[in-house]
Coordinates of C-alpha atoms and ligand atoms in Angstrom, one line a residue:
M1 CA 63.3 66.9 -39.8
A2 CA 64.0 66.8 -43.6
A3 CA 64.8 63.4 -45.1
G4 CA 68.5 62.7 -44.9
A5 CA 69.2 65.5 -42.4
N6 CA 71.4 63.1 -40.4
L7 CA 73.5 61.9 -43.3
V8 CA 77.3 62.1 -42.9
I9 CA 80.1 61.4 -45.2
D10 CA 82.6 58.5 -45.0
G11 CA 85.7 60.2 -43.7
D12 CA 88.0 57.3 -44.5
R13 CA 86.9 57.2 -48.1
L14 CA 87.3 61.0 -48.4
V15 CA 90.9 60.9 -47.1
S16 CA 91.8 57.8 -49.1
R17 CA 90.6 59.4 -52.3
L18 CA 92.6 62.6 -51.5
N19 CA 95.7 60.4 -50.9
A20 CA 95.1 58.6 -54.2
L21 CA 94.8 61.8 -56.2
A22 CA 97.9 63.2 -54.4
Q23 CA 100.0 60.3 -55.8
I24 CA 99.4 61.7 -59.3
G25 CA 102.1 64.2 -60.0
A26 CA 103.5 63.7 -56.5
T27 CA 106.8 65.5 -55.9
P28 CA 109.6 64.3 -53.6
D29 CA 108.9 67.1 -51.1
G30 CA 105.4 65.8 -50.4
G31 CA 103.7 68.3 -52.8
V32 CA 101.9 67.9 -56.1
R33 CA 102.6 69.1 -59.6
R34 CA 99.6 68.8 -61.9
L35 CA 99.9 71.8 -64.1
A36 CA 96.8 72.4 -66.3
F37 CA 96.6 70.3 -69.5
S38 CA 99.9 68.4 -68.7
A39 CA 100.3 64.7 -68.8
E40 CA 99.9 64.6 -65.0
D41 CA 96.7 66.6 -65.2
K42 CA 95.4 64.1 -67.8
Q43 CA 96.2 61.2 -65.4
G44 CA 94.3 63.0 -62.6
R45 CA 91.4 63.6 -65.0
D46 CA 91.2 59.9 -65.9
W47 CA 91.4 58.9 -62.3
L48 CA 88.5 61.3 -61.4
V49 CA 86.3 60.2 -64.3
A50 CA 86.8 56.5 -63.3
E51 CA 85.9 57.4 -59.7
M52 CA 82.8 59.3 -60.8
R53 CA 81.7 56.4 -63.0
A54 CA 82.3 53.9 -60.2
V55 CA 80.0 56.0 -58.0
G56 CA 77.4 55.8 -60.7
L57 CA 77.4 59.4 -61.9
T58 CA 76.8 60.4 -65.5
V59 CA 80.0 61.9 -66.7
E60 CA 80.1 64.7 -69.3
I61 CA 83.2 66.6 -70.4
D62 CA 83.1 69.9 -72.3
R63 CA 85.4 71.3 -75.0
I64 CA 87.7 73.1 -72.5
G65 CA 88.0 69.9 -70.4
N66 CA 85.6 70.8 -67.6
I67 CA 84.4 67.5 -66.0
F68 CA 80.9 67.1 -64.7
G69 CA 79.5 64.0 -62.9
T70 CA 75.8 64.1 -62.3
L71 CA 73.6 62.2 -59.9
P72 CA 70.2 62.2 -61.7
A73 CA 67.3 63.0 -59.4
G74 CA 64.2 65.1 -59.5
E75 CA 64.0 67.6 -62.3
G76 CA 65.3 71.0 -63.4
A77 CA 68.7 72.6 -63.0
P78 CA 71.2 70.7 -60.7
V79 CA 72.8 71.9 -57.6
M80 CA 76.5 71.9 -58.5
S81 CA 79.6 71.6 -56.3
G82 CA 83.2 71.3 -57.2
S83 CA 86.5 73.0 -57.6
H84 CA 89.7 72.0 -59.6
I85 CA 92.3 69.3 -59.8
D86 CA 95.1 71.3 -61.5
T87 CA 97.8 72.7 -59.2
V88 CA 100.6 75.3 -59.4
A89 CA 104.0 73.9 -60.2
T90 CA 104.9 73.6 -56.5
G91 CA 101.4 72.8 -55.2
G92 CA 100.0 71.0 -52.2
R93 CA 97.6 68.1 -51.8
Y94 CA 94.4 70.0 -50.9
D95 CA 94.1 73.2 -53.0
G96 CA 91.2 72.3 -55.4
A97 CA 91.4 68.6 -54.9
L98 CA 89.4 68.8 -51.6
G99 CA 86.5 70.6 -53.2
V100 CA 86.2 68.1 -56.0
I101 CA 86.6 65.0 -53.8
A102 CA 84.3 66.3 -51.1
A103 CA 81.6 66.9 -53.7
L104 CA 82.1 63.4 -55.1
E105 CA 81.8 62.0 -51.6
A106 CA 78.6 63.9 -51.1
A107 CA 77.2 62.5 -54.3
Q108 CA 78.1 59.0 -53.2
V109 CA 76.5 59.4 -49.8
L110 CA 73.3 60.9 -51.4
K111 CA 73.2 58.1 -54.0
E112 CA 73.8 55.3 -51.4
S113 CA 71.3 56.7 -49.0
G114 CA 68.5 56.8 -51.6
V115 CA 67.3 60.1 -50.1
A116 CA 64.8 61.9 -52.3
L117 CA 66.2 65.0 -54.0
T118 CA 64.0 67.5 -55.9
R119 CA 66.8 68.2 -58.4
P120 CA 70.0 66.6 -59.7
F121 CA 73.4 67.0 -58.1
T122 CA 76.4 67.7 -60.3
V123 CA 80.1 67.3 -59.2
A124 CA 82.4 69.7 -61.2
A125 CA 86.1 69.8 -61.8
F126 CA 87.0 72.9 -63.7
S127 CA 90.0 73.1 -66.0
N128 CA 93.0 75.4 -65.3
E129 CA 91.8 77.1 -62.2
E130 CA 95.4 77.9 -61.1
G131 CA 96.5 79.9 -64.2
A132 CA 100.1 79.0 -63.2
R133 CA 100.8 77.8 -66.7
F134 CA 98.2 79.4 -68.9
Q135 CA 96.5 82.7 -68.1
P136 CA 93.9 83.7 -67.2
D137 CA 93.3 81.6 -64.1
M138 CA 89.8 80.1 -63.5
M139 CA 89.9 79.5 -67.3
G140 CA 87.5 76.5 -67.3
S141 CA 84.9 78.2 -65.2
C142 CA 85.2 81.4 -67.2
V143 CA 84.5 79.5 -70.4
H144 CA 81.7 77.7 -68.8
A145 CA 80.1 81.0 -67.5
G146 CA 80.6 82.6 -70.9
V147 CA 83.0 85.3 -69.8
L148 CA 85.9 83.9 -71.9
S149 CA 85.5 82.5 -75.4
L150 CA 86.8 79.0 -76.2
D151 CA 89.0 80.6 -78.9
A152 CA 90.6 83.0 -76.5
A153 CA 91.2 80.2 -74.0
F154 CA 92.7 77.9 -76.7
A155 CA 95.0 80.7 -77.9
A156 CA 96.6 81.2 -74.4
R157 CA 100.3 80.2 -74.4
D158 CA 102.6 79.0 -71.6
A159 CA 106.1 80.4 -71.1
A160 CA 107.5 77.7 -73.5
G161 CA 105.1 78.9 -76.3
M162 CA 102.7 75.9 -76.1
S163 CA 99.0 76.8 -76.5
V164 CA 96.1 75.6 -74.5
G165 CA 94.5 74.3 -77.8
Q166 CA 97.7 72.2 -78.6
E167 CA 98.0 70.8 -75.1
I168 CA 94.3 69.9 -74.7
A169 CA 94.6 68.0 -78.0
A170 CA 97.9 66.4 -77.2
H171 CA 96.7 65.1 -73.8
A172 CA 93.1 64.4 -74.9
C173 CA 91.6 66.5 -72.1
A174 CA 88.5 67.7 -73.9
G175 CA 85.1 66.2 -74.5
E176 CA 82.3 67.0 -76.9
M177 CA 79.9 69.0 -74.7
E178 CA 79.5 72.7 -75.5
P179 CA 80.7 74.8 -72.5
G180 CA 78.0 76.3 -70.4
T181 CA 75.5 73.5 -71.2
I182 CA 74.9 72.7 -67.5
R183 CA 73.4 75.8 -65.9
P184 CA 73.3 75.1 -62.1
H185 CA 70.5 76.1 -59.8
A186 CA 73.1 76.9 -57.2
F187 CA 76.9 76.4 -56.8
V188 CA 78.8 75.6 -53.6
E189 CA 82.5 75.1 -53.2
L190 CA 84.5 73.7 -50.3
H191 CA 88.2 74.8 -50.2
I192 CA 91.0 75.1 -47.8
E193 CA 91.4 78.7 -46.6
Q194 CA 95.0 79.1 -48.0
G195 CA 95.5 81.9 -45.5
P196 CA 96.2 82.0 -41.7
I197 CA 93.0 83.4 -40.2
L198 CA 91.0 80.2 -39.3
D199 CA 94.2 78.4 -38.0
A200 CA 95.2 81.5 -35.9
E201 CA 91.8 81.9 -34.4
G202 CA 91.3 78.2 -33.8
R203 CA 88.1 78.1 -35.9
G204 CA 86.9 75.1 -37.8
F205 CA 85.0 76.9 -40.6
G206 CA 84.9 80.1 -42.6
I207 CA 81.7 80.9 -44.5
V208 CA 83.0 82.9 -47.4
E209 CA 80.9 86.0 -48.2
G210 CA 82.9 87.1 -51.2
V211 CA 86.2 87.2 -53.1
Q212 CA 88.6 90.1 -53.5
G213 CA 89.3 91.7 -56.9
I214 CA 92.3 90.3 -58.7
R215 CA 94.5 91.8 -61.5
W216 CA 97.5 90.1 -63.1
F217 CA 100.0 91.9 -65.4
E218 CA 103.1 91.0 -67.3
L219 CA 105.6 93.8 -67.8
T220 CA 108.4 93.6 -70.3
L221 CA 111.1 96.1 -70.0
T222 CA 113.7 96.5 -72.8
G223 CA 116.9 98.5 -72.3
E224 CA 120.4 97.7 -73.5
P225 CA 122.7 94.9 -72.4
N226 CA 126.2 96.2 -71.7
H227 CA 129.4 95.6 -69.8
A228 CA 128.8 95.7 -66.0
G229 CA 132.4 97.0 -65.3
T230 CA 132.8 99.7 -68.0
T231 CA 129.4 101.2 -68.4
P232 CA 129.0 104.4 -66.4
L233 CA 125.7 104.5 -64.5
S234 CA 124.5 107.5 -66.6
Y235 CA 125.0 105.5 -69.8
R236 CA 123.0 102.5 -68.7
R237 CA 119.6 101.5 -69.9
D238 CA 119.2 98.9 -67.1
A239 CA 115.9 97.0 -67.5
G240 CA 116.6 95.0 -64.3
L241 CA 116.9 98.1 -62.2
V242 CA 113.6 99.4 -63.4
A243 CA 111.9 96.1 -62.7
A244 CA 113.3 96.2 -59.1
R245 CA 112.1 99.7 -58.6
I246 CA 108.6 98.9 -59.8
I247 CA 108.4 95.8 -57.6
A248 CA 109.5 97.8 -54.5
F249 CA 107.0 100.5 -55.3
A250 CA 104.1 98.0 -55.6
R251 CA 104.8 96.9 -52.1
E252 CA 104.9 100.5 -50.8
T253 CA 101.6 101.1 -52.6
A254 CA 100.1 98.0 -51.0
L255 CA 101.1 99.3 -47.6
S256 CA 99.5 102.7 -48.2
I257 CA 96.1 101.5 -49.7
E258 CA 94.2 99.5 -47.1
G259 CA 93.5 95.9 -47.9
T260 CA 96.0 95.6 -50.8
V261 CA 98.4 92.8 -51.5
A262 CA 101.0 93.0 -54.3
T263 CA 103.2 90.2 -55.6
A264 CA 105.9 89.9 -58.3
G265 CA 105.8 86.1 -58.6
R266 CA 108.0 85.6 -61.7
I267 CA 110.9 87.5 -63.0
V268 CA 113.4 86.9 -65.8
F269 CA 116.5 89.0 -66.6
E270 CA 118.2 88.7 -70.0
P271 CA 120.9 87.9 -70.9
G272 CA 121.1 86.9 -67.2
Q273 CA 124.8 87.0 -66.4
V274 CA 126.7 88.4 -63.5
N275 CA 128.7 90.9 -65.5
V276 CA 126.1 92.1 -67.9
V277 CA 123.7 95.0 -67.4
P278 CA 120.2 93.4 -67.9
G279 CA 118.9 94.4 -71.4
R280 CA 115.6 92.9 -70.8
A281 CA 113.4 92.2 -67.7
L282 CA 110.1 90.4 -67.8
F283 CA 108.1 90.1 -64.6
T284 CA 104.5 89.5 -63.4
L285 CA 102.5 91.6 -61.0
D286 CA 99.5 90.2 -59.0
L287 CA 97.5 93.0 -57.4
R288 CA 94.5 92.4 -55.2
N289 CA 92.0 94.3 -53.0
P290 CA 88.5 93.4 -51.8
D291 CA 87.4 96.9 -53.0
D292 CA 87.5 97.5 -56.7
S293 CA 87.8 101.3 -56.5
R294 CA 90.8 100.9 -54.2
L295 CA 92.3 98.4 -56.7
D296 CA 91.8 100.9 -59.5
E297 CA 93.8 103.3 -57.4
V298 CA 96.6 100.8 -56.8
E299 CA 96.8 100.0 -60.5
R300 CA 96.8 103.7 -61.4
R301 CA 99.7 104.5 -59.0
V302 CA 101.8 101.5 -59.9
M303 CA 101.5 101.9 -63.6
A304 CA 102.2 105.7 -63.4
F305 CA 105.3 105.0 -61.4
A306 CA 106.3 102.2 -63.8
R307 CA 106.1 104.6 -66.8
E308 CA 108.2 107.2 -65.0
A309 CA 110.8 104.7 -63.8
A310 CA 111.1 103.3 -67.3
A311 CA 111.4 106.7 -68.9
A312 CA 114.0 107.8 -66.4
E313 CA 116.2 104.9 -67.4
R314 CA 115.4 105.2 -71.2
V315 CA 113.8 101.7 -71.1
E316 CA 110.8 100.6 -73.2
M317 CA 107.9 99.1 -71.4
V318 CA 105.1 96.9 -72.6
V319 CA 102.3 95.9 -70.3
R320 CA 100.1 92.8 -70.9
K321 CA 97.0 92.2 -68.9
L322 CA 96.9 88.5 -68.0
A323 CA 93.8 88.4 -65.8
R324 CA 91.2 90.7 -64.4
F325 CA 88.5 89.7 -62.0
P326 CA 86.2 92.1 -60.1
A327 CA 85.5 91.6 -56.4
V328 CA 82.5 89.3 -56.0
A329 CA 79.8 89.1 -53.3
F330 CA 78.3 85.7 -52.8
D331 CA 74.6 84.9 -52.6
A332 CA 72.8 85.3 -49.2
D333 CA 70.6 82.2 -49.6
V334 CA 73.6 79.9 -50.4
I335 CA 75.6 81.5 -47.5
A336 CA 72.6 80.8 -45.2
A337 CA 72.5 77.2 -46.4
L338 CA 76.2 76.8 -45.5
D339 CA 75.8 78.6 -42.2
R340 CA 72.8 76.4 -41.1
S341 CA 74.7 73.3 -42.2
A342 CA 77.8 74.3 -40.1
R343 CA 75.6 75.1 -37.1
S344 CA 73.8 71.8 -37.4
F345 CA 77.2 70.3 -36.5
G346 CA 77.5 72.6 -33.6
H347 CA 80.1 74.9 -35.3
E348 CA 80.2 78.7 -35.0
P349 CA 81.5 79.6 -38.5
R350 CA 83.4 82.8 -39.1
R351 CA 82.4 85.1 -41.9
M352 CA 85.3 86.0 -44.2
V353 CA 86.4 87.3 -47.7
S354 CA 88.6 85.0 -49.8
G355 CA 92.0 86.3 -50.6
A356 CA 92.5 83.6 -53.3
G357 CA 90.6 83.3 -56.5
H358 CA 88.1 80.4 -56.9
D359 CA 85.9 78.9 -59.5
A360 CA 82.9 79.9 -57.3
Q361 CA 83.5 83.6 -58.0
I362 CA 83.1 82.9 -61.7
M363 CA 80.1 80.6 -61.2
A364 CA 78.5 83.4 -59.1
G365 CA 78.0 85.2 -62.4
I366 CA 75.5 82.6 -63.6
A367 CA 74.1 81.0 -60.4
P368 CA 73.7 81.8 -56.7
A369 CA 77.0 80.7 -55.2
A370 CA 79.0 80.7 -52.0
M371 CA 81.9 78.8 -50.4
V372 CA 83.0 77.2 -47.2
F373 CA 86.6 77.2 -46.0
V374 CA 88.5 74.8 -43.6
P375 CA 91.8 75.9 -41.9
S376 CA 95.2 75.8 -43.6
V377 CA 97.9 75.1 -41.0
K378 CA 100.0 78.2 -40.6
G379 CA 98.2 79.6 -43.6
L380 CA 100.5 77.8 -46.0
S381 CA 99.3 77.2 -49.6
H382 CA 100.8 77.1 -53.1
N383 CA 103.5 75.2 -51.2
P384 CA 104.2 71.5 -50.9
A385 CA 103.8 71.8 -47.1
E386 CA 100.2 72.9 -47.4
F387 CA 98.3 70.9 -44.7
T388 CA 94.9 70.5 -43.3
A389 CA 94.1 67.9 -40.6
D390 CA 91.9 65.0 -41.6
E391 CA 89.3 66.0 -39.0
D392 CA 88.9 69.4 -40.6
L393 CA 88.7 67.9 -44.1
I394 CA 86.0 65.5 -43.0
A395 CA 84.1 68.3 -41.1
G396 CA 84.2 70.5 -44.1
A397 CA 82.9 67.7 -46.4
N398 CA 80.1 67.1 -43.9
V399 CA 79.1 70.8 -43.9
L400 CA 79.2 70.7 -47.7
L401 CA 77.0 67.5 -47.8
R402 CA 74.3 69.0 -45.6
A403 CA 74.3 72.3 -47.6
V404 CA 74.0 70.4 -50.9
L405 CA 71.1 68.4 -49.4
R406 CA 69.4 71.6 -48.2
L407 CA 69.8 73.2 -51.7
A408 CA 68.8 70.0 -53.6
Q409 CA 65.6 69.5 -51.5
A410 CA 64.5 73.2 -51.6
Ligands
LIG1 C1 94.4 81.0 -57.3 O1 95.0 80.1 -56.7 C2 94.8 82.4 -57.0 O2 95.8 82.8 -57.5 O3 94.2 83.0 -56.2
LIG2 MN1 92.2 76.4 -55.5
LIG3 MN1 95.5 77.6 -56.0

């Protein structure tokens, strides 16, 4: 048996750290609001850095604010594990936080056990995974992996017009390290499923074989505001109507092309009054499919319909691409390490594809990567009621620990 093969995490410590982090940006409904590069995010970052230092990790922060805590051991590139601590505006306690805190817990157990590793182990917390405030999402891991420039990331603006560069400076989120400095030997991420499959099937684990393709758009429609009582329908240039038709068409398209989901998560009508025809409508579209060619077809149909619907109402349309990520297949060896780890605890993991985006899909571009999921009760996520039982959190962290050990001793 390999050294350390019987190690387990400290479940109480894992849960108590999750509780501590959930206090930062806590909302009255039991959720968390730690939007990227906000004051709450900075408080969470400071808490995490202090925890990493208390464990004895060497902390480095790069210019986009990604935080890395390394347990020095062996030589060569580290095994890396982590996730993110930013949340959506109406987030829960586990999305992202679990993956960071479980990796920290693994580092602490490995350090305290004194078990010999052939390579270092790095705990990562990537900036702005959510993209709820600044797009694209997975911003920190994209900059780390070199698929987004620091300048492009700094230039992204939130709905209030604040830029990433301004907010990183205002809240002192950045460090000195050049992004991409730490090239991992392998990357593993523990996350809650955020969907209903594991909970519905009564399974403890999902081994994630890949992530579906994701495309985000912002559509701005400009017509003419006018009186709601006096303007005959044929005179109207109703931007709101066009938005509604496009959103309904996106759902129909999703139903007709297998595996598709389509969401309009944000919409604004202007001037936004009961008796004024909307002169302007701005909304977002999130389109996803595990098959990139199917996603191409979804995008083609929705955009063709949008152009026709806008022209029919004499409304101008501007489309901005906010994010675009291809479907990703994870690495067979890292999947096998997670699978063997789960089986060593007597679990029969289910293989699955992630519906949500994750930093691991970006890290997969520069290192062998894979993920493990634990159940989300009723599949709720991006919701203050997001919940995973402590025993599942602990079991997930144990599977992560043994997979890290396997990868760091290989
Ligand atoms: C990230 O949470 C996503 O939108 O999938
Ligand atoms: Mn997440
Ligand atoms: Mn999320």
